[in-house]
Short mmCIF file of C-alpha atoms and ligand atoms in Angstrom, two decimals:
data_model
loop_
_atom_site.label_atom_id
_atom_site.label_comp_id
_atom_site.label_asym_id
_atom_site.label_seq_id
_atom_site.Cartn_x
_atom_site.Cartn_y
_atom_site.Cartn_z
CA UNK Z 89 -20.44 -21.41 -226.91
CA UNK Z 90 -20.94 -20.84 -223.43
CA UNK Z 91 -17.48 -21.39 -222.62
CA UNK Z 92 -16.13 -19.22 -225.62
CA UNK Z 93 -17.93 -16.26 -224.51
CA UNK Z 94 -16.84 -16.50 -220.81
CA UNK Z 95 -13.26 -16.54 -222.47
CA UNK Z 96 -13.43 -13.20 -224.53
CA UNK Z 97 -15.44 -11.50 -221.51
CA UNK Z 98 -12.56 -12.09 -219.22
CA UNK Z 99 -9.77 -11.24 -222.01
CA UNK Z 100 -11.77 -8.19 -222.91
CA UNK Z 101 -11.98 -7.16 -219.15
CA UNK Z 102 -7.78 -7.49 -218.02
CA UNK Z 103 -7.34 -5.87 -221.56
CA UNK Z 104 -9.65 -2.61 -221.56
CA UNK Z 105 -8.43 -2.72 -217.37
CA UNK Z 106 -4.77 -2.19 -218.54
CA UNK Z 107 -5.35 0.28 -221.57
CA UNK Z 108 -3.13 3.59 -220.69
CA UNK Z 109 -3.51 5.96 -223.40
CA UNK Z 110 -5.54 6.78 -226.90
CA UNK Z 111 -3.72 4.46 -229.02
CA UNK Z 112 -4.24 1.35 -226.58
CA UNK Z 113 -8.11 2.05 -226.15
CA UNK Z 114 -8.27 2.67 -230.14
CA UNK Z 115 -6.39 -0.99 -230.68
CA UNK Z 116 -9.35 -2.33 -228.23
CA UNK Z 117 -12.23 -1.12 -229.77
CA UNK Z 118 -11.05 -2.74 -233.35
CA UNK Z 119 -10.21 -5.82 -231.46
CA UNK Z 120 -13.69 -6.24 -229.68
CA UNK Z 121 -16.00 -4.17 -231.33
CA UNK Z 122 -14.58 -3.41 -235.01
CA UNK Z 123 -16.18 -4.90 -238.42
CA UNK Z 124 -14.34 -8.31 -237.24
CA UNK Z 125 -13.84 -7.65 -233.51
CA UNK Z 126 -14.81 -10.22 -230.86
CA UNK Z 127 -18.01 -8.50 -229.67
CA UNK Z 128 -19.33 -7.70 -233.36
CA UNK Z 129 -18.44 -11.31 -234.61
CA UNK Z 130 -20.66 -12.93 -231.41
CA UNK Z 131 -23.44 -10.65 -232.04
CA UNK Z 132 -23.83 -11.68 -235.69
CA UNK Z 133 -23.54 -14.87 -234.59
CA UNK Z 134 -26.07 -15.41 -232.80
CA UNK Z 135 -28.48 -15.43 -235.93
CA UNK Z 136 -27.14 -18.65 -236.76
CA UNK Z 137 -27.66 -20.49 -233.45
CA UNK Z 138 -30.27 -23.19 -232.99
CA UNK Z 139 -33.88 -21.93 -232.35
CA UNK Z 140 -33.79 -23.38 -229.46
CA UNK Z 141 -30.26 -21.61 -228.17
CA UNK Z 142 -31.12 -18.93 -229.54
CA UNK Z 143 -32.71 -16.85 -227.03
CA UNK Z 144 -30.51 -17.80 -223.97
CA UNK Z 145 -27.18 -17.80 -225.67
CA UNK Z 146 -28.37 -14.89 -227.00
CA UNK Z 147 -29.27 -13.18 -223.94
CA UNK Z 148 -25.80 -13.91 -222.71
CA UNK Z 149 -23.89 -12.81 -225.88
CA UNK Z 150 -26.08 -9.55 -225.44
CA UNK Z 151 -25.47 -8.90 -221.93
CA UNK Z 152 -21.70 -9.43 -221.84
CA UNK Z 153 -21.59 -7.15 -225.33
CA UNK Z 154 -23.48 -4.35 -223.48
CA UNK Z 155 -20.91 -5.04 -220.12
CA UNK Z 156 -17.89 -4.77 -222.30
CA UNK Z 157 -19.30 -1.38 -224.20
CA UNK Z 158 -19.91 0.32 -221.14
CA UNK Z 159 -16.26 -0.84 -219.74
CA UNK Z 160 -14.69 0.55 -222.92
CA UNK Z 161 -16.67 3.99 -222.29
CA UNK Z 162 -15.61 3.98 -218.99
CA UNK Z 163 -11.95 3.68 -219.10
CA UNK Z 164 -11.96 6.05 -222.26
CA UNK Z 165 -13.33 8.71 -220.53
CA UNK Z 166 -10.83 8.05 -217.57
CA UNK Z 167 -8.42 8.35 -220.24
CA UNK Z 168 -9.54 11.47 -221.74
CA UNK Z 169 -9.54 12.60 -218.17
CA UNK Z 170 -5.83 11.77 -217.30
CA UNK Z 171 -4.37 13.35 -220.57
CA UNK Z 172 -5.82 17.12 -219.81
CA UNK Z 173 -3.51 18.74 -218.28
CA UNK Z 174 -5.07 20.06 -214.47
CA UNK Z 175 -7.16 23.46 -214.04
CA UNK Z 176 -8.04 22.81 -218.19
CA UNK Z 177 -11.61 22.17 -218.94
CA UNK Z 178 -13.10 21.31 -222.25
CA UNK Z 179 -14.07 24.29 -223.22
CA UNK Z 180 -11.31 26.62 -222.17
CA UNK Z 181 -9.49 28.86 -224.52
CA UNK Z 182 -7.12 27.64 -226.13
CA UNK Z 183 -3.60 29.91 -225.91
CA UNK Z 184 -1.85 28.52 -228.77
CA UNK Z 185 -4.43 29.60 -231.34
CA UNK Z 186 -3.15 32.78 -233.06
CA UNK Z 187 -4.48 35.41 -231.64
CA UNK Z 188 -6.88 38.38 -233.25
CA UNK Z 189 -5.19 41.03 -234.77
CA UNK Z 190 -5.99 44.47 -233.45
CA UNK Z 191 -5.98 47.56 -236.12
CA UNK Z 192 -3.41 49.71 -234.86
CA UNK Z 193 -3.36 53.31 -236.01
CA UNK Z 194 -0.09 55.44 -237.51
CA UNK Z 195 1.37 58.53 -238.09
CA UNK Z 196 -0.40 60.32 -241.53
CA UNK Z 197 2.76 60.59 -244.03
CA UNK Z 198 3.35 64.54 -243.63
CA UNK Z 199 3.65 64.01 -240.02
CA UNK Z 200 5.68 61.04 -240.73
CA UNK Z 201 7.73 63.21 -242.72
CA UNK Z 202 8.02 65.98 -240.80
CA UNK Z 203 9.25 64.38 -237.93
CA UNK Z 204 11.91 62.87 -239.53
CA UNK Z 205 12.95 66.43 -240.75
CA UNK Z 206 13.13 67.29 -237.40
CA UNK Z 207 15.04 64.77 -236.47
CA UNK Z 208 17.67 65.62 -238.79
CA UNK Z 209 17.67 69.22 -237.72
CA UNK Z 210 18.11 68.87 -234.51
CA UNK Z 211 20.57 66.29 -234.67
CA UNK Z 212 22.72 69.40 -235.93
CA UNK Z 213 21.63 71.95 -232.88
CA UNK Z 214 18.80 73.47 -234.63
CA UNK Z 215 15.56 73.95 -232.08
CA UNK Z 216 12.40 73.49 -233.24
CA UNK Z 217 9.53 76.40 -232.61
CA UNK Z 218 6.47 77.07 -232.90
CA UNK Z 219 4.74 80.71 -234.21
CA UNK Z 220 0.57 81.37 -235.15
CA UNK Z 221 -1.17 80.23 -238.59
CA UNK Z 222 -2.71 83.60 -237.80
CA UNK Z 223 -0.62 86.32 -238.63
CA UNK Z 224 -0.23 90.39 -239.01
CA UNK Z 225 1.16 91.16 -242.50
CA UNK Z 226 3.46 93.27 -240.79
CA UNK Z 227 5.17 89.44 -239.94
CA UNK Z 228 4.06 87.76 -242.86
CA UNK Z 229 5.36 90.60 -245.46
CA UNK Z 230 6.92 94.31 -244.06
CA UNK Z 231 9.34 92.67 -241.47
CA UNK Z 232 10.67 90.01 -244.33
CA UNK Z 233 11.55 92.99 -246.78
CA UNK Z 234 7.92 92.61 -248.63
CA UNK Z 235 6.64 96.36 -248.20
CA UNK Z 236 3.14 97.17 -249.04
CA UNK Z 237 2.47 97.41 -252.60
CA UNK Z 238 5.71 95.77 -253.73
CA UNK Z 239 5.17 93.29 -256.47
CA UNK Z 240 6.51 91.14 -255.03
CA UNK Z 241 3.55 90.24 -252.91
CA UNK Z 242 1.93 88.84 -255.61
CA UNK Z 243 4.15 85.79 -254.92
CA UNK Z 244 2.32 84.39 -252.13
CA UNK Z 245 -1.80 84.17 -253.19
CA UNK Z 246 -2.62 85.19 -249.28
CA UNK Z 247 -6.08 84.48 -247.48
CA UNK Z 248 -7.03 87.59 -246.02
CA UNK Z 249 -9.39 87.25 -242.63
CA UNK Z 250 -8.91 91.20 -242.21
CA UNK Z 251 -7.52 94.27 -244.01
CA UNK Z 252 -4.04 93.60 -241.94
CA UNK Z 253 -4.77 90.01 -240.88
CA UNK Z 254 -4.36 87.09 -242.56
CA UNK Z 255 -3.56 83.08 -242.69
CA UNK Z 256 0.23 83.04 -243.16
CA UNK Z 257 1.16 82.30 -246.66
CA UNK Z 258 4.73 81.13 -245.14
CA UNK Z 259 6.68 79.72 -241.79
CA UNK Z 260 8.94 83.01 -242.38
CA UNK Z 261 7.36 85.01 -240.45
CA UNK Z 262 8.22 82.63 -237.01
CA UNK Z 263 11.83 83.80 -238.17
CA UNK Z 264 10.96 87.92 -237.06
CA UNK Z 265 8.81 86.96 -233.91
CA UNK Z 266 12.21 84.42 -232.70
CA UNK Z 267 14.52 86.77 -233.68
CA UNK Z 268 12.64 89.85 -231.65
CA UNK Z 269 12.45 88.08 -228.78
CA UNK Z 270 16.09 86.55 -228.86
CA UNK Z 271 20.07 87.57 -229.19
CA UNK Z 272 22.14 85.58 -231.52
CA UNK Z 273 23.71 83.04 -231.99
CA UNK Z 274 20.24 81.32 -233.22
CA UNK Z 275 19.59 78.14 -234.92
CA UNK Z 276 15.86 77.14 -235.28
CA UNK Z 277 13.81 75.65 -237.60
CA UNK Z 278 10.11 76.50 -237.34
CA UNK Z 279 7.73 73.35 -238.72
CA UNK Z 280 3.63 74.62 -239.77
CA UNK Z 281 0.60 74.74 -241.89
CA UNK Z 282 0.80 77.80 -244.38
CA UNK Z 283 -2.15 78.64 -246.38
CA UNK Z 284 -2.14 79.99 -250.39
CA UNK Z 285 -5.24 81.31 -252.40
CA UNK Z 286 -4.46 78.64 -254.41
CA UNK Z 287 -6.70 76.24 -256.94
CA UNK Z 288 -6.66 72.77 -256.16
CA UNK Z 289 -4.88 70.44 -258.17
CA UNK Z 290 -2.21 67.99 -258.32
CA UNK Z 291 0.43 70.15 -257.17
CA UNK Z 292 -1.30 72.56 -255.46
CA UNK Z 293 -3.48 72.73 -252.18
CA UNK Z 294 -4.53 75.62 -250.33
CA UNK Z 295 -3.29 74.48 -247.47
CA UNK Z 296 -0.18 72.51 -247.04
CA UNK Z 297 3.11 72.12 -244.74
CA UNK Z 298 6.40 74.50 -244.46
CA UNK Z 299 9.50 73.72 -242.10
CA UNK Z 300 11.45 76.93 -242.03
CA UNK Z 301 15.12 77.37 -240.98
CA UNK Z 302 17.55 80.06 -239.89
CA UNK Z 303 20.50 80.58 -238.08
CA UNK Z 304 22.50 83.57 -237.30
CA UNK Z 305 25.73 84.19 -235.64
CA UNK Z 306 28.81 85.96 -236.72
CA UNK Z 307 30.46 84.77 -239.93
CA UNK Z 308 28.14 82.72 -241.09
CA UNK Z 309 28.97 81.81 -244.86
CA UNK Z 310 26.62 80.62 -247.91
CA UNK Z 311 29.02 77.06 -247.61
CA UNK Z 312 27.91 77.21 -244.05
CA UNK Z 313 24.39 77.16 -245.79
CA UNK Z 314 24.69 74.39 -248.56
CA UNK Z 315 26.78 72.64 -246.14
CA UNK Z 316 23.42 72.29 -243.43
CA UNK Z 317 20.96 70.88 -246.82
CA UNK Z 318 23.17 68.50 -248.24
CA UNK Z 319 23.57 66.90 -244.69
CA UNK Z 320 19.83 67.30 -244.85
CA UNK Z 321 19.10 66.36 -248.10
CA UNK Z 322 21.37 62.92 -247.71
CA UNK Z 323 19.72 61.49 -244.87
CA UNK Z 324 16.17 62.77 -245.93
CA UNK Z 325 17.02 60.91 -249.50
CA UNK Z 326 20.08 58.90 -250.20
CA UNK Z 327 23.12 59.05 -249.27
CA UNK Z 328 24.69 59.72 -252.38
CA UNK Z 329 21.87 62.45 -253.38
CA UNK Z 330 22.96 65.48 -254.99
CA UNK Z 331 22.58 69.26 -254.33
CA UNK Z 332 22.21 72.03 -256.76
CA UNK Z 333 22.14 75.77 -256.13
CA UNK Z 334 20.58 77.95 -258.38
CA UNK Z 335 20.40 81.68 -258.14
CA UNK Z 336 16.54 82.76 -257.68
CA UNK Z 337 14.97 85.92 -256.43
CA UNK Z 338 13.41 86.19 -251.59
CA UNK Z 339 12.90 89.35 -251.19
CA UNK Z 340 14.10 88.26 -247.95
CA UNK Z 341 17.26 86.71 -248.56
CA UNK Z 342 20.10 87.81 -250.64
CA UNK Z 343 21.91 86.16 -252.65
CA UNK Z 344 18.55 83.38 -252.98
CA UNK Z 345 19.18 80.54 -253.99
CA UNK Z 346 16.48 77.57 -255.23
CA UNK Z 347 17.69 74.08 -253.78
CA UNK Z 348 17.39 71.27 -256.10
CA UNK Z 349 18.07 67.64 -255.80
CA UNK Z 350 19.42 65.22 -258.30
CA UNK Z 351 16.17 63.50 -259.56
CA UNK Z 352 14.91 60.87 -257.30
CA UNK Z 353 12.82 59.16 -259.53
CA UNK Z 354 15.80 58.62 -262.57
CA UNK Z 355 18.93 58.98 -261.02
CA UNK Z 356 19.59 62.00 -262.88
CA UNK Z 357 19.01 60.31 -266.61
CA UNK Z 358 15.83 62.37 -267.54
CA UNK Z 359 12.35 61.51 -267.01
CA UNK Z 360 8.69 63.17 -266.88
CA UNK Z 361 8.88 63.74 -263.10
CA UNK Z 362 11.80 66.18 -263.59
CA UNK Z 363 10.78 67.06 -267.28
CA UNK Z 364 13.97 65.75 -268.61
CA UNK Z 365 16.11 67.73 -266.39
CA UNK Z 366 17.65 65.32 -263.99
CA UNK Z 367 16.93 67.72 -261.63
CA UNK Z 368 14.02 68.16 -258.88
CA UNK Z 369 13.49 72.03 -256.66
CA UNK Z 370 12.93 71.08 -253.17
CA UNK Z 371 13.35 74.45 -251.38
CA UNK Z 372 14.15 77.75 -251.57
CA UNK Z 373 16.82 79.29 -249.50
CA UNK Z 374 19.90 82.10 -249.05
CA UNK Z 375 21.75 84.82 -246.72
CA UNK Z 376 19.18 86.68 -244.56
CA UNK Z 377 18.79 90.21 -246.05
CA UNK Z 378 20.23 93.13 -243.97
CA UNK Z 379 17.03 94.69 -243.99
CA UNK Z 380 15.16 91.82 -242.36
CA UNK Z 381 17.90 92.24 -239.26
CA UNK Z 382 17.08 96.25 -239.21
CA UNK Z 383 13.39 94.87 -238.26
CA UNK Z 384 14.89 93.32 -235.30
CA UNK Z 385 17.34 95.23 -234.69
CA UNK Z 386 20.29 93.13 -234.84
CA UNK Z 387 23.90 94.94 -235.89
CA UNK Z 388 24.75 93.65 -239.68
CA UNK Z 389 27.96 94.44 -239.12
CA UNK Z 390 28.53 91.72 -236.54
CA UNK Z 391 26.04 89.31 -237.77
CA UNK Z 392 24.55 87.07 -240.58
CA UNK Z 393 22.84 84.11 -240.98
CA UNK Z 394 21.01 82.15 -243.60
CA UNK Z 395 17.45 80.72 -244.04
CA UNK Z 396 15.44 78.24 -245.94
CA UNK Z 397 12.20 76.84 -246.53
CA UNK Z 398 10.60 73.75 -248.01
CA UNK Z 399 7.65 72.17 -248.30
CA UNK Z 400 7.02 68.79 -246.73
CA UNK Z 401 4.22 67.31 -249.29
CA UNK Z 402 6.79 68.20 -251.83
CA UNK Z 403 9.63 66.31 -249.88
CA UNK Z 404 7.18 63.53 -249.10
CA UNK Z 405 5.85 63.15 -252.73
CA UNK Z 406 9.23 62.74 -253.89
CA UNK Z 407 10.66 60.58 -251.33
CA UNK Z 408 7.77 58.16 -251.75
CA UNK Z 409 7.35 58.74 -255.32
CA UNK Z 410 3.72 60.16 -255.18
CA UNK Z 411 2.55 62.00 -257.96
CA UNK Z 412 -0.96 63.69 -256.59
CA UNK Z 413 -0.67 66.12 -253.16
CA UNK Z 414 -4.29 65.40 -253.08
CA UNK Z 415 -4.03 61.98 -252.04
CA UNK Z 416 -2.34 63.88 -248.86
CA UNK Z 417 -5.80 65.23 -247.86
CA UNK Z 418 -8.21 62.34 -248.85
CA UNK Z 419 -7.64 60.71 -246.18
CA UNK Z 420 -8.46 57.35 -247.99
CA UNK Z 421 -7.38 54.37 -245.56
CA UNK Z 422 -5.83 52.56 -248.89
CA UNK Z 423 -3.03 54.79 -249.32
CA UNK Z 424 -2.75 55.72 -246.14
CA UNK Z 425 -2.31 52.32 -244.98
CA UNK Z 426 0.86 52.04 -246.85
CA UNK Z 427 3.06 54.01 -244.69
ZN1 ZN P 679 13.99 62.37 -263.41
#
């Protein structure tokens, strides 16, 4: 017995002494100390000895069990120590878990919008300005042809801060304050807020967004005009979108023309959106009236120029296919996560 034990202490030792890696040390733990390994099978041996043998083979069986155990530990944990790579300690962080995701923030979907009407502007030489959401009516009415007291006026539900002062009901009047300052040839398009007295409802909002355009130079035709808004209309839409003029009533532009667009939403078949026309109005637009030039001062007979105006949460509602300009002004992070 003796003898045997002496034999699997010394096997055991050149064995757990030569172990490289995980899978070696695993095959030597089921070898010595598994359900039927060496180690275990002494151990539950020793219940079976003589009485008398008992105690001292025991002892031994005991003693070289505990000796190989703490071998086994010992070259495990030289293992473990070998396969980490240098510099990496247990508790490190590990780089090739993902990482966290960090909420990033975006562009609200009338700025998205509007930028990309920009964009397309001034990829054809228009410049973009600027002009005040605070405005005289002598800009936002008498210089565009909209004299005091003409019914017309009643076309734009104004917010009045003052008897002559007032939020501006349209972009047009950034047209007068460019063209004052400025000799043709001009090509700008003037992007803002406009404000209506206007009930709030699914198509309306007292506040919403305008991009204006004009241009003026000599010989400036209505083609020149439809021309600038299909190229606008394709890249803001489709490709193959269509362009409709209709004849309409500005008192600052004549002809006027309303701008529609084959329907996004069926092709042009008929559907609710366009109530069965096939047909959608995106803008409003036509030849600048001579009598808006005699405000600035520019010479008719040389010049003329055309202008138009849309609204972005209209564009945006139909490009996306968004039925409520509230949602616009909600600010819930559900829809406006989704652009
Ligand atoms: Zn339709």
């Amino acid at each position: 017995m003796e003898k045997k034990i002496e034999e699997l202490r010394k096997e055991f030792r050149a064995e757990v002494g030569n172990a490289k890696n995980f899978e070696e040390i695993e095959t030597i733990r089921i070898k010595y100390f598994g359900k039927k390994g060496g180690f275990t099978t002494l151990l539950r041996e020793i219940g079976g000895l003589p009485a008398e043998q008992r105690k001292d083979i025991g002892k031994i069986i005991n003693e070289s069990s505990g000796e190989a155990t703490r071998l086994f530990e010992e070259r495990k944990k030289e293992i473990i120590e070998q396969t980490e790579e240098p510099g990496c300690a247990k508790d490190a962080v590990d780089i090739s878990l993902p990482g966290k995701k960090f909420k990033t923030g975006r562009k609200h979907p009338i700025t998205q919008v509007m930028d990309e009407a920009k964009d397309i502007f001034v990829s054809m030489g228009f410049q973009v300005v600027d002009g005040p959401e605070v405005e005289t009516s002598y800009y936002n009415f008498q210089a565009l042809n909209i004299p005091e007291n003409h019914p017309a006026r009643d076309m734009w539900n104004s917010l009045y801060l003052d008897k002559d002062i007032l939020l501006r009901t349209h972009t047009s009047p950034v047209q007068i304050r460019v063209m004052e300052k400025r000799k043709p040839p001009i090509a700008i398009i003037a992007p803002g807020k406009c404000y209506r007295r206007d009930a709030i409802d699914a198509s309306h909002s007292p506040m919403f967004h305008q991009i204006e355009g004009l241009l003026v130079d000599k010989n400036v035709t209505f083609g020149d005009l439809k021309g600038v808004l299909e190229a606008f209309v394709k890249k803001m839409f489709d490709k193959d979108a269509k362009l409709r003029l209709r004849p309409s009533y500005f008192p600052f532009t004549e002809p006027s023309a309303e701008v529609d667009i084959g329907c996004v939403m069926c092709e042009g078949k008929g559907c609710p959106v366009c109530k069965k026309t096939g047909w959608l109005e995106i803008m409003g637009a036509g030849m600048v009236h001579p009598e808006v030039f005699k405000h600035v001062k520019y010479d008719t007979r040389e010049y003329n120029g055309f202008a138009f105006g849309m609204g972005i949460e209209r564009i945006a509602m139909l490009k996306y296919g968004i039925d409520d300009i509230r949602l616009f002004f909600e600010n819930d992070m559900r829809f406006l996560k989704q652009f």
